[in-house]
Amino acid sequence: MFRKSALVLAACLAGSLAAPGRADDPKAGPIALQQLTWAEFEKHLASTDGAKYTLVDAWATTCAPCKENFPHLVEMHEKYGPKGLAVVSLSLDDAEDSKAIAEAEKFLKEKHATFTNVLLKEEFGAGFDRLDISAIPAVFLYGPDGKEVKRFTMDDPNNQFTYDEVEKEVAARLSAPK
Amino acid sequence: MRKVLLSLAALAIVAPAFAGERYNKVVKPGDKAPDFSGIPAVSPSGEQTSLTLSDVKEDVVVVVFLANHCPAVVGCEDRLNEFTSEYKDKGVRVVGLCVNDIDQDKLPAIKKRVADKNDGKINYIYGYDETQAVGKAYGAVNTPSFFVLDKDRTIRYLGSFDDNMQEAKATKHYVKDAVDALLAGKSPAIEETKPFGCGIQYTKK
């Protein structure tokens, strides 16, 4: 059950590339891809410095719909970052495929992904199990305690999510009175 | 894989792996396989043909949703090819289908792939459903995604081909086991697994 998966490629140099930049700081340093284990990733979600919510977009370099929709993530970061939304891209590329990692970094730079960019440092395919999804792209909204509050997936062919739906959810939650 | 190890104890206590677990949102084991007909397709020799489920006479049909662009599919091709060869004289027909709405995966690309790369890689009929209706009817959300149908064209297994994207690491051979069971007149021990692979994006109507 486990792994098998999906899509793509590889590995890693990036691990040491950079410290976790603040997800919602457009002035963050150079765009980097950091490798985190699932445990480290969960810890990161629960420590997002004051962000009201954290939006995580699971993608991979071989996922055409993921790359096609990536600009929506960048837009949401620009639009809702100042209002308390932290954004994280989570690559499920193979952490042992250096070619894929280089491609992911190139893509993130091209898209001006000035938020936290993570490559899951787990066995290839394990991310699907960890996230309990069958396909990507998939988007998750986490509360400040790191707990998932909403997910958007492609798992039901008759009810696949759109990024418009994601934005509506984000806008509604950020504008809701505390 | 680690998850497998970690949960081994639990699995040992609880029944067969995956028993009762549902992943497909549309169909389940025991359902009648959605019919399809007149799907434009390419034969292993590169000729244009078409796919109609009711035309298949073999006792067992393996319907697999594929995509040219998908590394997970490419990674599974050798295994699928071997499987097709091994079972073709045993009353088993493999039917490849693609429903992706991207140029790399459409019929001309399939035709080119079969023609250019058919160095033994593709030895099954490979169809393209531009309406995406077949994929939706089967609840396929990623590639490769397998469906094993019995003689009555009832779905008896659905999910992944085996338990690892890397052939050398695969220890459970779900499709083969399901097919072997059906050929032996038995029910597959595992009826559904979680398919992993590249997502299929359906066009919003």
XYZ file of C-alpha atoms in Angstrom:
383
model
C 0.000 0.000 0.000
C 2.332 2.305 0.755
C 4.385 3.939 -1.554
C 4.278 3.136 -4.916
C 3.492 5.982 -6.428
C 3.505 8.326 -8.394
C 5.277 10.422 -10.159
C 8.560 11.293 -10.206
C 11.848 11.913 -9.459
C 14.347 12.784 -7.307
C 16.625 13.896 -5.071
C 18.592 16.036 -3.390
C 20.905 18.541 -2.910
C 18.483 20.841 -1.681
C 18.297 19.600 1.751
C 20.878 21.827 2.979
C 20.013 24.593 0.709
C 18.312 26.879 3.014
C 16.779 27.511 6.266
C 13.042 27.423 6.372
C 12.146 30.869 5.149
C 9.034 32.478 6.540
C 6.267 31.351 4.401
C 4.539 34.642 4.189
C 7.461 36.952 3.816
C 7.748 38.122 0.237
C 11.084 39.625 1.090
C 12.440 36.295 2.135
C 15.836 35.394 0.769
C 16.554 33.442 -2.353
C 13.987 30.905 -3.366
C 15.071 27.584 -1.979
C 13.875 24.041 -1.645
C 14.410 22.516 1.744
C 14.184 18.834 2.500
C 12.144 17.859 5.495
C 11.058 14.527 6.821
C 7.367 14.146 7.545
C 7.993 14.710 11.241
C 9.935 17.882 10.517
C 7.251 19.030 8.162
C 4.555 18.536 10.789
C 6.658 20.450 13.260
C 6.989 23.253 10.775
C 3.230 23.391 10.305
C 2.757 23.846 14.008
C 5.248 26.670 14.260
C 4.291 29.145 11.613
C 5.050 32.308 13.523
C 1.772 34.024 13.917
C 0.136 32.841 10.715
C -3.586 32.237 11.117
C -3.568 29.448 8.594
C -1.036 27.568 6.505
C -1.862 26.547 2.964
C 0.062 23.534 1.676
C 0.125 22.621 -1.987
C 1.354 19.097 -2.775
C 2.917 18.902 -6.211
C 5.655 17.244 -8.276
C 7.647 18.205 -11.316
C 6.016 15.512 -13.422
C 2.519 16.608 -12.519
C 1.245 18.770 -15.347
C -1.913 19.986 -13.579
C 0.190 20.887 -10.544
C 2.497 23.088 -12.524
C -0.323 24.576 -14.522
C -2.086 25.659 -11.338
C 0.985 26.720 -9.387
C 0.517 30.417 -10.224
C -2.688 30.329 -8.179
C -0.612 29.484 -5.149
C 1.734 32.384 -5.815
C -1.231 34.718 -6.220
C -2.806 33.570 -2.979
C 0.466 34.108 -1.178
C 0.682 37.666 -2.440
C -2.952 38.385 -1.724
C -3.465 36.688 1.614
C 0.034 36.517 3.059
C -0.302 39.962 4.615
C -3.611 38.872 6.116
C -2.151 35.911 7.939
C -1.822 33.118 5.408
C 1.419 31.161 5.319
C 2.014 29.243 2.099
C 4.057 26.092 1.640
C 4.725 24.133 -1.523
C 5.339 20.469 -0.791
C 7.140 18.563 -3.516
C 6.555 14.832 -3.606
C 9.362 14.337 -6.089
C 11.815 11.552 -5.384
C 14.268 12.879 -2.832
C 16.975 10.716 -4.346
C 16.690 12.063 -7.848
C 19.007 15.010 -8.200
C 17.712 15.788 -11.661
C 14.172 16.167 -10.403
C 15.300 18.326 -7.542
C 17.159 20.617 -9.858
C 14.076 20.815 -12.038
C 11.889 21.592 -9.050
C 14.183 24.379 -7.931
C 14.256 25.833 -11.410
C 10.481 25.759 -11.590
C 10.058 27.403 -8.186
C 12.393 30.195 -9.179
C 10.628 30.732 -12.473
C 7.324 30.985 -10.658
C 8.719 33.330 -8.014
C 7.709 31.020 -5.228
C 8.879 33.316 -2.443
C 7.387 31.172 0.285
C 8.474 28.024 2.043
C 9.266 25.285 -0.443
C 9.647 21.801 0.930
C 10.751 18.545 -0.628
C 9.509 15.620 1.415
C 12.528 13.609 2.482
C 10.844 10.246 2.720
C 10.791 7.157 0.586
C 9.500 7.991 -2.851
C 5.728 7.797 -2.783
C 5.397 7.893 0.981
C 3.983 11.396 0.779
C 0.788 10.032 -0.703
C 0.303 7.813 2.308
C 1.246 10.518 4.747
C -1.231 12.886 3.202
C -3.738 10.116 2.521
C -4.286 11.083 -1.088
C -4.280 9.210 -4.377
C -3.331 12.016 -6.692
C -1.873 15.497 -6.894
C -2.298 18.373 -6.963
C -3.829 18.396 -3.522
C -4.176 21.372 -1.227
C -4.435 21.390 2.545
C -5.294 24.132 4.989
C -3.815 23.859 8.468
C -4.609 25.827 11.577
C -1.929 27.521 13.685
C -1.652 24.372 15.780
C -0.654 22.389 12.704
C -3.921 20.526 12.521
C -5.602 20.088 9.169
C -8.830 22.031 8.894
C -9.688 21.474 5.243
C -8.435 19.480 2.271
C -8.948 19.787 -1.453
C -8.158 16.733 -3.574
C -8.535 15.171 -6.994
C -9.591 11.850 -5.506
C -13.222 11.990 -6.614
C -13.441 12.336 -10.398
C -16.879 13.850 -10.024
C -15.812 16.395 -7.469
C -12.281 17.476 -8.125
C -11.306 20.731 -6.476
C -10.518 24.001 -8.139
C -8.194 26.694 -6.885
C -11.149 29.070 -6.892
C -12.684 26.894 -4.206
C -9.462 27.024 -2.260
C -9.332 30.789 -2.452
C -12.928 31.118 -1.330
C -12.219 28.981 1.696
C -9.086 30.925 2.542
C -10.806 34.288 2.158
C -13.754 33.207 4.273
C -11.591 31.866 7.071
C -9.305 34.866 7.160
C -12.213 37.272 7.282
C -14.170 35.327 9.863
C -14.339 37.014 13.270
C -12.269 35.292 15.902
C 7.432 1.178 2.835
C 8.229 2.142 6.285
C 4.557 2.438 6.866
C 4.221 -1.143 5.840
C 6.714 -2.224 8.388
C 5.275 -0.098 11.093
C 1.828 -1.376 10.550
C 2.762 -4.953 10.027
C 1.668 -6.045 13.439
C -1.683 -4.426 13.062
C -2.172 -5.949 9.663
C -1.356 -9.340 11.000
C -4.081 -8.997 13.524
C -6.649 -7.447 11.361
C -7.441 -9.410 8.268
C -5.994 -9.322 4.848
C -4.320 -6.122 3.833
C -6.723 -3.631 2.366
C -9.729 -5.774 3.049
C -12.652 -3.471 3.351
C -10.641 -0.380 2.549
C -12.207 1.769 -0.125
C -10.262 4.173 -2.247
C -12.223 4.464 -5.456
C -15.067 6.952 -5.055
C -17.137 5.634 -7.941
C -16.908 1.861 -8.259
C -16.123 -0.992 -5.919
C -15.340 -4.683 -6.149
C -18.453 -6.543 -7.199
C -19.779 -3.729 -9.370
C -20.528 -4.337 -13.016
C -17.701 -2.866 -15.048
C -18.767 0.290 -16.863
C -19.164 -0.458 -20.533
C -17.302 1.336 -23.271
C -17.361 1.094 -27.017
C -15.838 2.606 -30.093
C -12.884 4.106 -28.256
C -10.241 5.094 -30.816
C -7.154 3.031 -30.195
C -3.789 1.957 -31.503
C -2.824 -1.682 -31.840
C 0.637 -2.941 -30.855
C 1.524 -2.958 -34.538
C 0.618 0.705 -34.796
C -2.645 0.353 -36.667
C -5.612 2.475 -35.780
C -8.399 0.430 -34.296
C -11.069 0.809 -31.658
C -11.909 -0.628 -28.285
C -15.244 -2.070 -27.276
C -15.479 -3.973 -24.040
C -18.132 -6.351 -25.307
C -15.865 -7.352 -28.185
C -13.331 -8.795 -25.794
C -13.781 -12.534 -25.643
C -11.174 -13.467 -23.067
C -12.300 -14.675 -19.650
C -10.441 -11.973 -17.795
C -9.918 -8.361 -18.795
C -7.406 -6.029 -17.233
C -8.354 -2.434 -17.905
C -5.559 -0.042 -17.099
C -5.622 3.737 -17.265
C -2.340 5.050 -18.597
C -0.655 8.276 -19.640
C 2.337 8.734 -21.901
C 3.745 11.608 -19.904
C 3.573 9.883 -16.548
C 6.809 8.520 -15.047
C 4.833 6.116 -12.900
C 3.341 4.641 -16.071
C 6.689 4.515 -17.809
C 8.106 2.835 -14.730
C 5.414 0.189 -14.911
C 5.575 -0.432 -18.651
C 8.055 -3.290 -18.546
C 6.023 -5.059 -15.925
C 2.828 -4.525 -17.834
C 4.417 -5.751 -21.012
C 5.697 -8.876 -19.331
C 2.338 -9.461 -17.752
C 0.570 -9.082 -21.091
C 2.899 -11.578 -22.743
C 2.691 -14.038 -19.895
C -1.094 -14.078 -19.773
C -2.161 -13.545 -23.361
C -2.555 -17.263 -23.986
C -4.285 -17.845 -20.698
C -7.485 -16.051 -21.550
C -6.484 -12.634 -20.288
C -6.719 -9.411 -22.293
C -5.027 -6.181 -21.297
C -6.724 -3.000 -22.427
C -4.899 0.297 -22.037
C -6.864 3.523 -21.902
C -5.971 7.148 -21.553
C -8.361 9.998 -20.776
C -5.930 12.843 -20.115
C -6.706 16.091 -21.844
C -3.134 17.079 -22.583
C -1.364 16.889 -25.906
C 1.337 14.528 -24.676
C -1.308 11.941 -23.888
C -3.763 12.248 -26.760
C -4.233 9.738 -29.558
C -1.619 11.159 -31.959
C 0.920 11.001 -29.136
C -0.149 7.463 -28.292
C 0.210 6.467 -31.919
C 3.636 8.019 -32.088
C 4.692 6.352 -28.871
C 3.579 2.942 -30.033
C 5.275 3.467 -33.386
C 8.472 5.019 -32.092
C 8.948 3.124 -28.928
C 7.417 -0.190 -29.521
C 10.561 -2.043 -28.768
C 8.495 -4.511 -26.862
C 7.280 -1.904 -24.447
C 3.719 -1.720 -25.566
C 2.070 -4.954 -26.543
C -1.511 -4.182 -25.672
C -4.173 -2.134 -27.384
C -3.982 1.434 -26.190
C -7.080 3.612 -26.536
C -7.822 7.266 -26.000
C -11.148 8.545 -24.697
C -11.317 12.248 -25.346
C -14.659 12.538 -23.573
C -13.038 11.282 -20.359
C -16.324 9.482 -19.701
C -14.730 6.071 -19.331
C -12.248 7.310 -16.766
C -14.999 8.963 -14.772
C -17.188 5.889 -14.960
C -14.355 3.792 -13.535
C -13.499 6.422 -10.951
C -9.904 6.533 -12.187
C -8.036 9.453 -10.667
C -4.485 8.555 -11.457
C -2.270 6.559 -13.756
C -1.511 3.720 -13.775
C -4.778 2.510 -12.299
C -5.851 -1.106 -12.775
C -9.220 -2.861 -12.908
C -9.490 -6.632 -13.201
C -12.776 -7.861 -14.661
C -14.056 -11.408 -14.606
C -15.938 -13.295 -17.298
C -19.189 -11.545 -16.387
C -17.344 -8.250 -16.561
C -17.713 -7.662 -12.899
C -14.931 -5.697 -11.238
C -13.039 -8.117 -9.009
C -9.975 -6.058 -8.229
C -9.052 -2.414 -8.537
C -5.985 -0.431 -7.601
C -2.274 -0.636 -8.203
C -0.322 -3.229 -10.154
C 1.887 -4.170 -7.233
C 3.186 -2.619 -4.059
C 6.189 -0.708 -5.295
C 6.952 1.639 -8.103
C 10.331 -0.026 -8.372
C 9.893 -3.509 -9.706
C 12.785 -4.961 -7.750
C 11.209 -3.845 -4.502
C 7.725 -5.129 -5.216
C 6.679 -7.912 -2.873
C 2.961 -8.034 -3.498
C 1.666 -8.517 -7.021
C -1.947 -7.535 -6.739
C -3.030 -7.682 -10.364
C -1.292 -10.970 -11.048
C -2.680 -12.498 -7.876
C -6.195 -11.348 -8.702
C -5.960 -12.677 -12.245
C -4.503 -15.989 -11.072
C -7.328 -16.343 -8.585
C -9.970 -15.719 -11.222
C -8.348 -18.129 -13.659
C -8.411 -20.726 -10.899
C -12.086 -20.082 -10.279
C -11.441 -18.352 -6.974
C -12.046 -14.888 -5.603
C -9.109 -12.501 -5.304
C -7.896 -12.319 -1.720
C -7.282 -8.606 -2.088
C -9.948 -6.715 -3.937
C -8.843 -3.134 -3.706
C -5.631 -1.225 -3.105
C -4.748 2.395 -3.288
C -3.492 3.275 -6.737
C -0.640 5.734 -6.884
C 0.542 7.706 -9.807
C 0.037 10.835 -11.822
C -3.277 12.512 -11.279
C -5.969 12.585 -13.933
C -7.545 15.989 -14.202
C -11.114 15.949 -15.424
C -12.379 18.892 -17.352
C -15.153 20.699 -15.552
C -18.291 20.654 -17.648
